[in-house]
Amino acid sequence: MKKHGIVLMAIVLVMSLLSACSSGNNKEASESSGAAGSGKKELNILMESVPDTDFVKQVVDKFTAESGIKVNIEAVNYASMHEKLVPQLLNATSSYDIIVVDNYWVGEFTDAGWLEPLDSYIARDKFDTSVYSKSMWNMVGQVKDTAYMLPFYNYAMSLVYRTDIFNNTDLKAKYQAEFGRELTLPDNLEEYVNISKFITKENGNSMYGSVMMGLRPDPISVEWLNYLFSSGGDFFNEDGSVRINDANAAKSLGLYIDNMKNAAPKGAAGFGFDEAFNVFAQGNAASFITYNWMLNKLQDENESKVAGKVDVAEVPGGVSLNGGWGWAIPKNAGDKEASWKFLKWVESFDIAKERALAGGSPTRNDVFTDSDVLGQYPHYVRVQKIINDSHMIPIIPQAPQLIEILGRELSEAVSGGKSAQKALDTVAKEIAELE
């Protein structure tokens, strides 16, 4: 009996040890796997302070209720994001489980290996990426046939204009008398600049034909690129050679300078986005080449004196600058399954539609064409076309440096320090030397 008791005690001890080991292993597995329910109870996300971020904040409690995972969103201004992200992406472990990536940074982040490839998650969970606008998917979705992001929101640029000005009977009659043609929305940049100067002249500089933003480097760069692309220009030829200083580019910069000097408010060469928006919202400009999602803000009577008198159209010439952000999981995130669980939830049709109805900027074609969304925002028919026809900044690691160079030289040309051709020749030379 004593011998049997000793054996029994040994068995109990071994089983206890095995149970403890099993419990520890199960705990580790649950903390590293989200397929069967992640052990991660909180997700930290870094985002830009824009309306779409606010719309995400409004719905995340639903994710917490469904998953038991709390979502903490840190929203900062654009200028702070890159400097906050890079040290985290370089660490052994990131403090952020999810990030949003501007299209400027896509080449840098993927080239450095900072983003988790999503193809295996997408395939496993049968997440349909074909619903995204192709231009958005190619910009903030996949890079070289590998999916690194899910498109979050678009900020393709457009022409926002005053419907009451372009439909003004007296103004239309004067334009017809002076130019022998009807005053309508222009379909090319030459006519756009001509109309902008006419409106400015007729209103004695109290109403400008166009409000512009010449602050360097980003505002002036993103604004002028609409002129470049709509004039048939581009950064590179198909063989990779630089073409940003060709005849199309020089012509587009000449038109841009003409509009800035003769149809925009004094001081516009130093305007950033906020200053330009305020001029338009106060009713002092007839047009504004800006992000398409600004129309919703300008239709808000609490923010705009021109609410009910604005609409959106393609940039004259038909090819605007595309822009957008993508959801991504840092390669060094602690629990990638929990992060992916949130990504596929926040980009599901129902949640994407809910954000759109709140005023968000869609990237999914099925949201753009949804009857409820179009019932509330009928201009999304035009926005979808604007996005599909738009063109993006090259997805290269040196994109931020490229914009710095471009903004500097454009500013020199606008101020008269250099001719348009000489400024673009400098841009071409320095871009060719980027490594």
Tab-separated table of C-alpha atoms in Angstrom:
chain	number	residue	atom	x	y	z
A	1	MET	CA	0.000	0.000	0.000
A	2	LYS	CA	2.810	2.373	0.855
A	3	LYS	CA	4.458	1.616	-2.479
A	4	HIS	CA	1.183	2.210	-4.336
A	5	GLY	CA	0.690	5.503	-2.476
A	6	ILE	CA	4.103	6.727	-3.521
A	7	VAL	CA	3.374	5.853	-7.157
A	8	LEU	CA	0.020	7.631	-6.973
A	9	MET	CA	1.606	10.768	-5.545
A	10	ALA	CA	4.207	10.725	-8.312
A	11	ILE	CA	1.507	10.470	-10.966
A	12	VAL	CA	-0.424	13.389	-9.446
A	13	LEU	CA	2.755	15.485	-9.317
A	14	VAL	CA	3.611	14.756	-12.970
A	15	MET	CA	0.053	15.544	-14.079
A	16	SER	CA	0.137	18.816	-12.151
A	17	LEU	CA	3.371	19.822	-13.846
A	18	LEU	CA	2.013	18.896	-17.273
A	19	SER	CA	-1.141	20.889	-16.568
A	20	ALA	CA	0.865	23.951	-15.576
A	21	CYS	CA	3.010	23.696	-18.701
A	22	SER	CA	-0.072	23.223	-20.842
A	23	SER	CA	-1.720	26.260	-19.239
A	24	GLY	CA	1.356	28.386	-19.905
A	25	ASN	CA	1.591	27.196	-23.501
A	26	ASN	CA	-2.105	27.849	-24.084
A	27	LYS	CA	-1.731	31.346	-22.655
A	28	GLU	CA	1.195	32.068	-25.003
A	29	ALA	CA	-0.722	30.666	-27.952
A	30	SER	CA	-3.792	32.750	-27.185
A	31	GLU	CA	-1.680	35.879	-26.927
A	32	SER	CA	0.010	35.292	-30.276
A	33	SER	CA	-2.952	33.989	-32.281
A	34	GLY	CA	-6.138	35.773	-33.204
A	35	ALA	CA	-7.543	33.141	-35.549
A	36	ALA	CA	-9.230	31.391	-32.603
A	37	GLY	CA	-9.567	34.563	-30.520
A	38	SER	CA	-6.640	36.829	-29.755
A	39	GLY	CA	-5.286	37.318	-26.266
A	40	LYS	CA	-4.673	40.974	-27.118
A	41	LYS	CA	-7.161	43.127	-25.232
A	42	GLU	CA	-6.129	46.527	-26.575
A	43	LEU	CA	-5.005	47.876	-29.939
A	44	ASN	CA	-3.130	51.151	-30.320
A	45	ILE	CA	-3.509	53.021	-33.611
A	46	LEU	CA	-1.751	56.160	-34.857
A	47	MET	CA	-3.832	58.265	-37.252
A	48	GLU	CA	-3.927	61.721	-38.792
A	49	SER	CA	-6.322	64.333	-37.371
A	50	VAL	CA	-8.821	64.450	-40.247
A	51	PRO	CA	-12.598	63.919	-40.489
A	52	ASP	CA	-12.261	60.260	-41.506
A	53	THR	CA	-10.373	59.562	-38.297
A	54	ASP	CA	-13.250	61.086	-36.352
A	55	PHE	CA	-15.672	58.818	-38.200
A	56	VAL	CA	-13.586	55.770	-37.258
A	57	LYS	CA	-13.639	56.887	-33.624
A	58	GLN	CA	-17.428	56.931	-33.781
A	59	VAL	CA	-17.687	53.250	-34.727
A	60	VAL	CA	-14.851	51.497	-32.837
A	61	ASP	CA	-17.043	50.722	-29.835
A	62	LYS	CA	-18.872	48.279	-32.070
A	63	PHE	CA	-15.626	46.411	-32.678
A	64	THR	CA	-14.931	46.292	-28.943
A	65	ALA	CA	-18.428	44.925	-28.296
A	66	GLU	CA	-17.937	42.209	-30.924
A	67	SER	CA	-14.346	41.268	-30.133
A	68	GLY	CA	-13.680	42.294	-26.545
A	69	ILE	CA	-10.673	44.267	-27.817
A	70	LYS	CA	-10.422	47.927	-26.855
A	71	VAL	CA	-9.176	50.340	-29.530
A	72	ASN	CA	-7.066	53.359	-28.592
A	73	ILE	CA	-6.699	55.934	-31.364
A	74	GLU	CA	-3.987	58.570	-31.151
A	75	ALA	CA	-4.687	61.326	-33.665
A	76	VAL	CA	-1.963	63.845	-34.500
A	77	ASN	CA	-1.415	66.446	-37.212
A	78	TYR	CA	0.228	65.339	-40.423
A	79	ALA	CA	3.536	67.079	-39.719
A	80	SER	CA	4.042	64.972	-36.570
A	81	MET	CA	3.146	61.569	-37.957
A	82	HIS	CA	6.269	60.570	-39.825
A	83	GLU	CA	8.603	61.531	-36.978
A	84	LYS	CA	6.476	59.552	-34.517
A	85	LEU	CA	6.203	56.495	-36.754
A	86	VAL	CA	9.764	55.905	-37.890
A	87	PRO	CA	11.341	55.329	-34.428
A	88	GLN	CA	8.525	52.890	-33.613
A	89	LEU	CA	9.009	51.004	-36.849
A	90	LEU	CA	12.737	50.736	-36.145
A	91	ASN	CA	12.253	49.320	-32.625
A	92	ALA	CA	12.174	45.628	-31.812
A	93	THR	CA	8.476	46.038	-30.984
A	94	SER	CA	6.184	48.865	-32.020
A	95	SER	CA	3.914	50.669	-29.579
A	96	TYR	CA	1.409	50.859	-32.418
A	97	ASP	CA	-0.481	47.738	-33.469
A	98	ILE	CA	-1.943	49.446	-36.533
A	99	ILE	CA	-0.891	52.509	-38.491
A	100	VAL	CA	-2.235	54.480	-41.419
A	101	VAL	CA	0.242	55.157	-44.211
A	102	ASP	CA	0.149	58.163	-46.521
A	103	ASN	CA	0.851	57.374	-50.162
A	104	TYR	CA	3.993	59.563	-49.889
A	105	TRP	CA	5.493	57.019	-47.499
A	106	VAL	CA	4.504	53.772	-49.191
A	107	GLY	CA	7.760	53.380	-51.131
A	108	GLU	CA	9.887	54.202	-48.080
A	109	PHE	CA	8.010	51.907	-45.668
A	110	THR	CA	7.792	48.893	-47.971
A	111	ASP	CA	11.374	49.242	-49.177
A	112	ALA	CA	12.559	49.278	-45.554
A	113	GLY	CA	10.514	46.162	-44.726
A	114	TRP	CA	8.483	47.927	-42.032
A	115	LEU	CA	5.042	46.649	-43.071
A	116	GLU	CA	3.558	43.189	-42.627
A	117	PRO	CA	2.522	41.578	-45.961
A	118	LEU	CA	-1.212	40.902	-45.856
A	119	ASP	CA	-1.642	38.354	-48.660
A	120	SER	CA	-1.809	35.311	-46.380
A	121	TYR	CA	-4.434	36.949	-44.148
A	122	ILE	CA	-6.463	38.066	-47.171
A	123	ALA	CA	-6.375	34.595	-48.728
A	124	ARG	CA	-7.130	32.744	-45.493
A	125	ASP	CA	-10.151	34.888	-44.616
A	126	LYS	CA	-11.278	35.357	-48.224
A	127	PHE	CA	-11.274	39.141	-47.861
A	128	ASP	CA	-12.317	40.567	-51.231
A	129	THR	CA	-9.895	43.292	-52.330
A	130	SER	CA	-11.452	43.575	-55.792
A	131	VAL	CA	-14.049	45.943	-54.299
A	132	TYR	CA	-11.475	48.725	-54.070
A	133	SER	CA	-11.005	51.365	-56.722
A	134	LYS	CA	-8.116	50.135	-58.852
A	135	SER	CA	-6.280	53.438	-58.590
A	136	MET	CA	-6.526	53.316	-54.789
A	137	TRP	CA	-5.467	49.660	-54.590
A	138	ASN	CA	-2.394	50.352	-56.726
A	139	MET	CA	-1.439	53.308	-54.531
A	140	VAL	CA	-2.231	52.312	-50.920
A	141	GLY	CA	-2.925	48.609	-51.300
A	142	GLN	CA	-0.374	46.558	-53.162
A	143	VAL	CA	3.242	47.224	-54.096
A	144	LYS	CA	4.889	45.002	-56.700
A	145	ASP	CA	2.027	42.488	-56.442
A	146	THR	CA	2.265	42.194	-52.644
A	147	ALA	CA	-0.563	43.552	-50.497
A	148	TYR	CA	0.739	45.667	-47.618
A	149	MET	CA	-2.306	47.850	-46.891
A	150	LEU	CA	-6.060	48.101	-47.158
A	151	PRO	CA	-7.097	51.468	-48.641
A	152	PHE	CA	-8.584	53.658	-45.897
A	153	TYR	CA	-9.696	56.945	-47.411
A	154	ASN	CA	-9.081	58.886	-50.591
A	155	TYR	CA	-8.055	62.494	-50.991
A	156	ALA	CA	-7.869	62.715	-54.769
A	157	MET	CA	-7.867	66.354	-55.812
A	158	SER	CA	-10.648	68.033	-57.753
A	159	LEU	CA	-12.075	71.387	-58.762
A	160	VAL	CA	-14.451	72.741	-56.137
A	161	TYR	CA	-16.397	75.663	-57.563
A	162	ARG	CA	-19.182	78.152	-56.834
A	163	THR	CA	-22.310	77.162	-58.737
A	164	ASP	CA	-23.882	80.591	-58.227
A	165	ILE	CA	-20.890	82.330	-59.846
A	166	PHE	CA	-20.712	80.034	-62.869
A	167	ASN	CA	-24.486	80.350	-63.344
A	168	ASN	CA	-24.619	84.128	-62.843
A	169	THR	CA	-26.606	85.579	-65.760
A	170	ASP	CA	-24.845	88.951	-65.885
A	171	LEU	CA	-21.398	87.383	-65.656
A	172	LYS	CA	-22.239	84.890	-68.392
A	173	ALA	CA	-23.473	87.672	-70.679
A	174	LYS	CA	-20.300	89.718	-70.177
A	175	TYR	CA	-18.109	86.686	-70.829
A	176	GLN	CA	-20.024	85.887	-74.010
A	177	ALA	CA	-19.665	89.464	-75.203
A	178	GLU	CA	-15.939	89.623	-74.494
A	179	PHE	CA	-14.813	86.184	-75.648
A	180	GLY	CA	-17.552	85.013	-77.978
A	181	ARG	CA	-18.204	81.798	-76.084
A	182	GLU	CA	-20.299	80.629	-73.168
A	183	LEU	CA	-19.083	80.784	-69.591
A	184	THR	CA	-19.173	77.165	-68.438
A	185	LEU	CA	-16.988	74.871	-66.407
A	186	PRO	CA	-13.672	74.758	-68.307
A	187	ASP	CA	-12.470	71.500	-69.803
A	188	ASN	CA	-8.826	72.551	-70.143
A	189	LEU	CA	-6.343	74.537	-68.101
A	190	GLU	CA	-5.962	77.394	-70.567
A	191	GLU	CA	-9.672	78.137	-70.363
A	192	TYR	CA	-9.650	77.698	-66.585
A	193	VAL	CA	-6.955	80.344	-66.151
A	194	ASN	CA	-8.750	82.631	-68.612
A	195	ILE	CA	-12.050	82.325	-66.702
A	196	SER	CA	-10.311	82.811	-63.350
A	197	LYS	CA	-8.737	86.056	-64.553
A	198	PHE	CA	-12.048	87.245	-66.001
A	199	ILE	CA	-13.932	86.649	-62.723
A	200	THR	CA	-11.217	88.443	-60.764
A	201	LYS	CA	-11.301	91.437	-63.124
A	202	GLU	CA	-15.094	91.706	-63.104
A	203	ASN	CA	-15.268	91.670	-59.322
A	204	GLY	CA	-12.589	94.263	-58.674
A	205	ASN	CA	-10.457	91.839	-56.652
A	206	SER	CA	-13.246	91.311	-54.092
A	207	MET	CA	-14.002	87.925	-55.641
A	208	TYR	CA	-11.032	85.962	-56.966
A	209	GLY	CA	-11.351	83.498	-59.803
A	210	SER	CA	-9.220	80.980	-57.950
A	211	VAL	CA	-7.835	80.655	-54.472
A	212	MET	CA	-4.436	78.952	-54.546
A	213	MET	CA	-1.873	77.622	-52.084
A	214	GLY	CA	1.748	78.351	-52.919
A	215	LEU	CA	3.344	77.408	-49.605
A	216	ARG	CA	6.341	75.103	-50.022
A	217	PRO	CA	6.933	72.224	-50.175
A	218	ASP	CA	3.670	70.225	-50.013
A	219	PRO	CA	0.847	72.703	-50.794
A	220	ILE	CA	2.420	74.153	-53.930
A	221	SER	CA	3.589	70.724	-55.092
A	222	VAL	CA	0.250	68.955	-54.763
A	223	GLU	CA	-1.575	71.882	-56.359
A	224	TRP	CA	0.727	72.197	-59.367
A	225	LEU	CA	0.780	68.459	-60.024
A	226	ASN	CA	-2.861	68.750	-61.117
A	227	TYR	CA	-1.706	71.201	-63.778
A	228	LEU	CA	1.134	68.874	-64.768
A	229	PHE	CA	-0.963	65.728	-65.106
A	230	SER	CA	-3.859	67.516	-66.843
A	231	SER	CA	-1.386	68.933	-69.377
A	232	GLY	CA	-0.145	65.471	-70.306
A	233	GLY	CA	3.016	65.720	-68.199
A	234	ASP	CA	4.509	63.328	-65.679
A	235	PHE	CA	7.594	62.712	-63.537
A	236	PHE	CA	9.108	59.878	-65.577
A	237	ASN	CA	8.921	58.215	-68.958
A	238	GLU	CA	8.089	54.523	-69.167
A	239	ASP	CA	11.801	53.704	-69.362
A	240	GLY	CA	12.425	55.516	-66.061
A	241	SER	CA	14.044	58.608	-67.551
A	242	VAL	CA	13.015	61.950	-66.087
A	243	ARG	CA	10.540	64.039	-68.088
A	244	ILE	CA	9.308	66.583	-65.544
A	245	ASN	CA	11.066	69.384	-67.438
A	246	ASP	CA	9.573	68.675	-70.875
A	247	ALA	CA	7.385	71.041	-72.909
A	248	ASN	CA	4.134	69.887	-71.279
A	249	ALA	CA	5.537	70.504	-67.808
A	250	ALA	CA	6.904	73.940	-68.688
A	251	LYS	CA	3.575	74.946	-70.229
A	252	SER	CA	1.651	73.788	-67.146
A	253	LEU	CA	3.933	75.741	-64.821
A	254	GLY	CA	3.490	78.856	-66.955
A	255	LEU	CA	-0.288	78.534	-66.602
A	256	TYR	CA	0.035	77.973	-62.864
A	257	ILE	CA	2.148	81.119	-62.426
A	258	ASP	CA	-0.300	83.139	-64.557
A	259	ASN	CA	-3.225	82.052	-62.393
A	260	MET	CA	-1.325	82.738	-59.172
A	261	LYS	CA	-0.325	86.255	-60.228
A	262	ASN	CA	-3.494	87.372	-61.983
A	263	ALA	CA	-6.450	85.483	-60.509
A	264	ALA	CA	-5.585	84.542	-56.919
A	265	PRO	CA	-5.580	86.629	-53.727
A	266	LYS	CA	-2.487	88.624	-52.876
A	267	GLY	CA	-0.371	86.522	-50.579
A	268	ALA	CA	-1.593	83.240	-52.081
A	269	ALA	CA	2.023	82.318	-52.855
A	270	GLY	CA	2.391	81.843	-49.100
A	271	PHE	CA	-0.967	80.176	-48.464
A	272	GLY	CA	-1.189	76.711	-47.014
A	273	PHE	CA	-4.335	74.636	-47.086
A	274	ASP	CA	-6.031	76.354	-44.142
A	275	GLU	CA	-5.584	79.858	-45.515
A	276	ALA	CA	-6.907	78.853	-48.942
A	277	PHE	CA	-9.867	77.021	-47.423
A	278	ASN	CA	-10.809	80.043	-45.328
A	279	VAL	CA	-10.788	82.360	-48.360
A	280	PHE	CA	-13.137	80.034	-50.222
A	281	ALA	CA	-15.367	79.305	-47.225
A	282	GLN	CA	-15.771	83.040	-46.612
A	283	GLY	CA	-17.113	83.462	-50.148
A	284	ASN	CA	-14.141	85.270	-51.648
A	285	ALA	CA	-13.188	82.864	-54.438
A	286	ALA	CA	-15.009	81.174	-57.320
A	287	SER	CA	-12.893	78.020	-57.464
A	288	PHE	CA	-10.393	75.955	-55.504
A	289	ILE	CA	-8.314	72.974	-56.641
A	290	THR	CA	-8.404	70.906	-53.481
A	291	TYR	CA	-9.187	67.516	-51.953
A	292	ASN	CA	-12.577	66.243	-53.077
A	293	TRP	CA	-13.702	65.488	-49.515
A	294	MET	CA	-13.590	69.206	-48.745
A	295	LEU	CA	-16.958	69.600	-50.479
A	296	ASN	CA	-18.740	68.103	-47.471
A	297	LYS	CA	-17.073	70.634	-45.154
A	298	LEU	CA	-17.941	73.499	-47.486
A	299	GLN	CA	-21.570	72.399	-47.505
A	300	ASP	CA	-21.672	72.667	-43.713
A	301	GLU	CA	-23.275	75.974	-42.703
A	302	ASN	CA	-21.298	75.936	-39.456
A	303	GLU	CA	-18.013	76.044	-41.373
A	304	SER	CA	-18.836	77.793	-44.621
A	305	LYS	CA	-20.687	80.868	-45.878
A	306	VAL	CA	-21.058	79.240	-49.293
A	307	ALA	CA	-22.939	76.139	-48.159
A	308	GLY	CA	-25.470	75.160	-50.793
A	309	LYS	CA	-23.577	77.060	-53.497
A	310	VAL	CA	-20.692	74.673	-54.201
A	311	ASP	CA	-20.083	71.548	-56.213
A	312	VAL	CA	-17.197	69.369	-57.350
A	313	ALA	CA	-15.853	68.569	-60.822
A	314	GLU	CA	-12.760	67.115	-62.445
A	315	VAL	CA	-9.714	69.351	-62.609
A	316	PRO	CA	-9.798	71.083	-66.018
A	317	GLY	CA	-7.993	68.695	-68.331
A	318	GLY	CA	-9.406	65.670	-66.536
A	319	VAL	CA	-6.392	64.223	-64.686
A	320	SER	CA	-5.956	65.198	-61.062
A	321	LEU	CA	-3.459	64.186	-58.405
A	322	ASN	CA	-4.542	61.040	-56.588
A	323	GLY	CA	-4.000	60.765	-52.869
A	324	GLY	CA	-4.938	58.437	-50.077
A	325	TRP	CA	-4.087	56.555	-46.924
A	326	GLY	CA	-3.906	52.839	-46.249
A	327	TRP	CA	-4.336	50.756	-43.107
A	328	ALA	CA	-1.202	48.725	-42.311
A	329	ILE	CA	0.206	46.435	-39.666
A	330	PRO	CA	3.782	47.178	-38.591
A	331	LYS	CA	6.137	44.262	-39.164
A	332	ASN	CA	7.118	44.537	-35.482
A	333	ALA	CA	3.561	44.683	-34.130
A	334	GLY	CA	2.971	42.543	-31.058
A	335	ASP	CA	-0.209	40.719	-32.096
A	336	LYS	CA	-0.712	40.805	-35.847
A	337	GLU	CA	-3.772	38.576	-35.764
A	338	ALA	CA	-5.593	41.033	-33.505
A	339	SER	CA	-4.515	43.877	-35.777
A	340	TRP	CA	-5.764	42.047	-38.864
A	341	LYS	CA	-9.038	41.304	-37.106
A	342	PHE	CA	-9.604	45.035	-36.766
A	343	LEU	CA	-8.515	45.802	-40.338
A	344	LYS	CA	-10.942	43.386	-41.946
A	345	TRP	CA	-13.707	44.661	-39.648
A	346	VAL	CA	-13.140	48.368	-40.229
A	347	GLU	CA	-12.904	47.798	-44.007
A	348	SER	CA	-15.974	45.571	-44.185
A	349	PHE	CA	-18.785	46.879	-46.394
A	350	ASP	CA	-21.120	47.720	-43.511
A	351	ILE	CA	-18.573	49.760	-41.568
A	352	ALA	CA	-17.154	51.437	-44.687
A	353	LYS	CA	-20.693	52.396	-45.695
A	354	GLU	CA	-21.437	53.757	-42.236
A	355	ARG	CA	-18.334	55.960	-42.421
A	356	ALA	CA	-19.343	57.171	-45.867
A	357	LEU	CA	-22.835	58.094	-44.693
A	358	ALA	CA	-21.237	60.099	-41.883
A	359	GLY	CA	-19.302	62.068	-44.495
A	360	GLY	CA	-16.251	59.854	-44.914
A	361	SER	CA	-14.237	59.533	-48.100
A	362	PRO	CA	-14.746	56.049	-49.606
A	363	THR	CA	-12.285	53.792	-51.391
A	364	ARG	CA	-14.610	50.838	-52.084
A	365	ASN	CA	-16.537	50.886	-55.366
A	366	ASP	CA	-19.525	49.160	-53.774
A	367	VAL	CA	-19.761	51.974	-51.226
A	368	PHE	CA	-19.474	54.643	-53.930
A	369	THR	CA	-22.376	53.078	-55.838
A	370	ASP	CA	-24.572	52.243	-52.849
A	371	SER	CA	-28.032	53.797	-53.224
A	372	ASP	CA	-28.122	55.097	-49.640
A	373	VAL	CA	-24.716	56.742	-49.995
A	374	LEU	CA	-25.595	58.294	-53.360
A	375	GLY	CA	-28.908	59.462	-51.974
A	376	GLN	CA	-27.048	61.486	-49.387
A	377	TYR	CA	-23.988	62.418	-51.484
A	378	PRO	CA	-24.944	62.380	-55.189
A	379	HIS	CA	-21.621	64.011	-56.108
A	380	TYR	CA	-19.871	60.713	-55.296
A	381	VAL	CA	-20.683	59.660	-58.876
A	382	ARG	CA	-18.261	62.357	-60.020
A	383	VAL	CA	-15.776	61.666	-57.250
A	384	GLN	CA	-15.539	58.015	-58.252
A	385	LYS	CA	-14.668	59.061	-61.806
A	386	ILE	CA	-12.163	61.637	-60.533
A	387	ILE	CA	-10.381	58.908	-58.555
A	388	ASN	CA	-10.415	56.449	-61.444
A	389	ASP	CA	-8.923	59.043	-63.819
A	390	SER	CA	-6.368	60.425	-61.369
A	391	HIS	CA	-2.609	59.957	-61.312
A	392	MET	CA	-0.325	59.387	-58.326
A	393	ILE	CA	3.067	60.484	-57.107
A	394	PRO	CA	5.646	57.769	-57.921
A	395	ILE	CA	5.793	54.987	-55.327
A	396	ILE	CA	9.498	55.261	-54.573
A	397	PRO	CA	11.426	55.437	-51.281
A	398	GLN	CA	12.586	58.961	-52.148
A	399	ALA	CA	9.072	60.416	-52.613
A	400	PRO	CA	9.381	62.811	-49.624
A	401	GLN	CA	12.694	64.166	-50.977
A	402	LEU	CA	11.140	64.470	-54.420
A	403	ILE	CA	8.387	66.714	-53.015
A	404	GLU	CA	10.947	68.821	-51.130
A	405	ILE	CA	12.871	69.448	-54.339
A	406	LEU	CA	9.724	70.143	-56.338
A	407	GLY	CA	8.247	72.532	-53.777
A	408	ARG	CA	11.457	74.539	-53.535
A	409	GLU	CA	11.824	75.014	-57.272
A	410	LEU	CA	8.140	75.734	-57.919
A	411	SER	CA	8.311	78.447	-55.288
A	412	GLU	CA	11.355	79.920	-57.012
A	413	ALA	CA	9.468	80.036	-60.304
A	414	VAL	CA	6.365	81.640	-58.772
A	415	SER	CA	8.446	84.326	-57.034
A	416	GLY	CA	10.272	85.119	-60.274
A	417	GLY	CA	13.633	83.952	-58.998
A	418	LYS	CA	13.870	81.451	-61.860
A	419	SER	CA	12.088	80.922	-65.149
A	420	ALA	CA	9.655	78.015	-65.298
A	421	GLN	CA	11.999	76.054	-67.537
A	422	LYS	CA	15.079	76.654	-65.393
A	423	ALA	CA	13.235	75.647	-62.215
A	424	LEU	CA	12.015	72.419	-63.814
A	425	ASP	CA	15.463	71.672	-65.222
A	426	THR	CA	16.784	71.828	-61.653
A	427	VAL	CA	14.009	69.529	-60.477
A	428	ALA	CA	14.832	67.027	-63.235
A	429	LYS	CA	18.541	67.085	-62.455
A	430	GLU	CA	18.092	66.569	-58.703
A	431	ILE	CA	15.443	63.874	-59.094
A	432	ALA	CA	17.766	61.956	-61.413
A	433	GLU	CA	20.432	62.081	-58.698
A	434	LEU	CA	18.186	60.739	-55.901
A	435	GLU	CA	19.343	57.467	-54.401
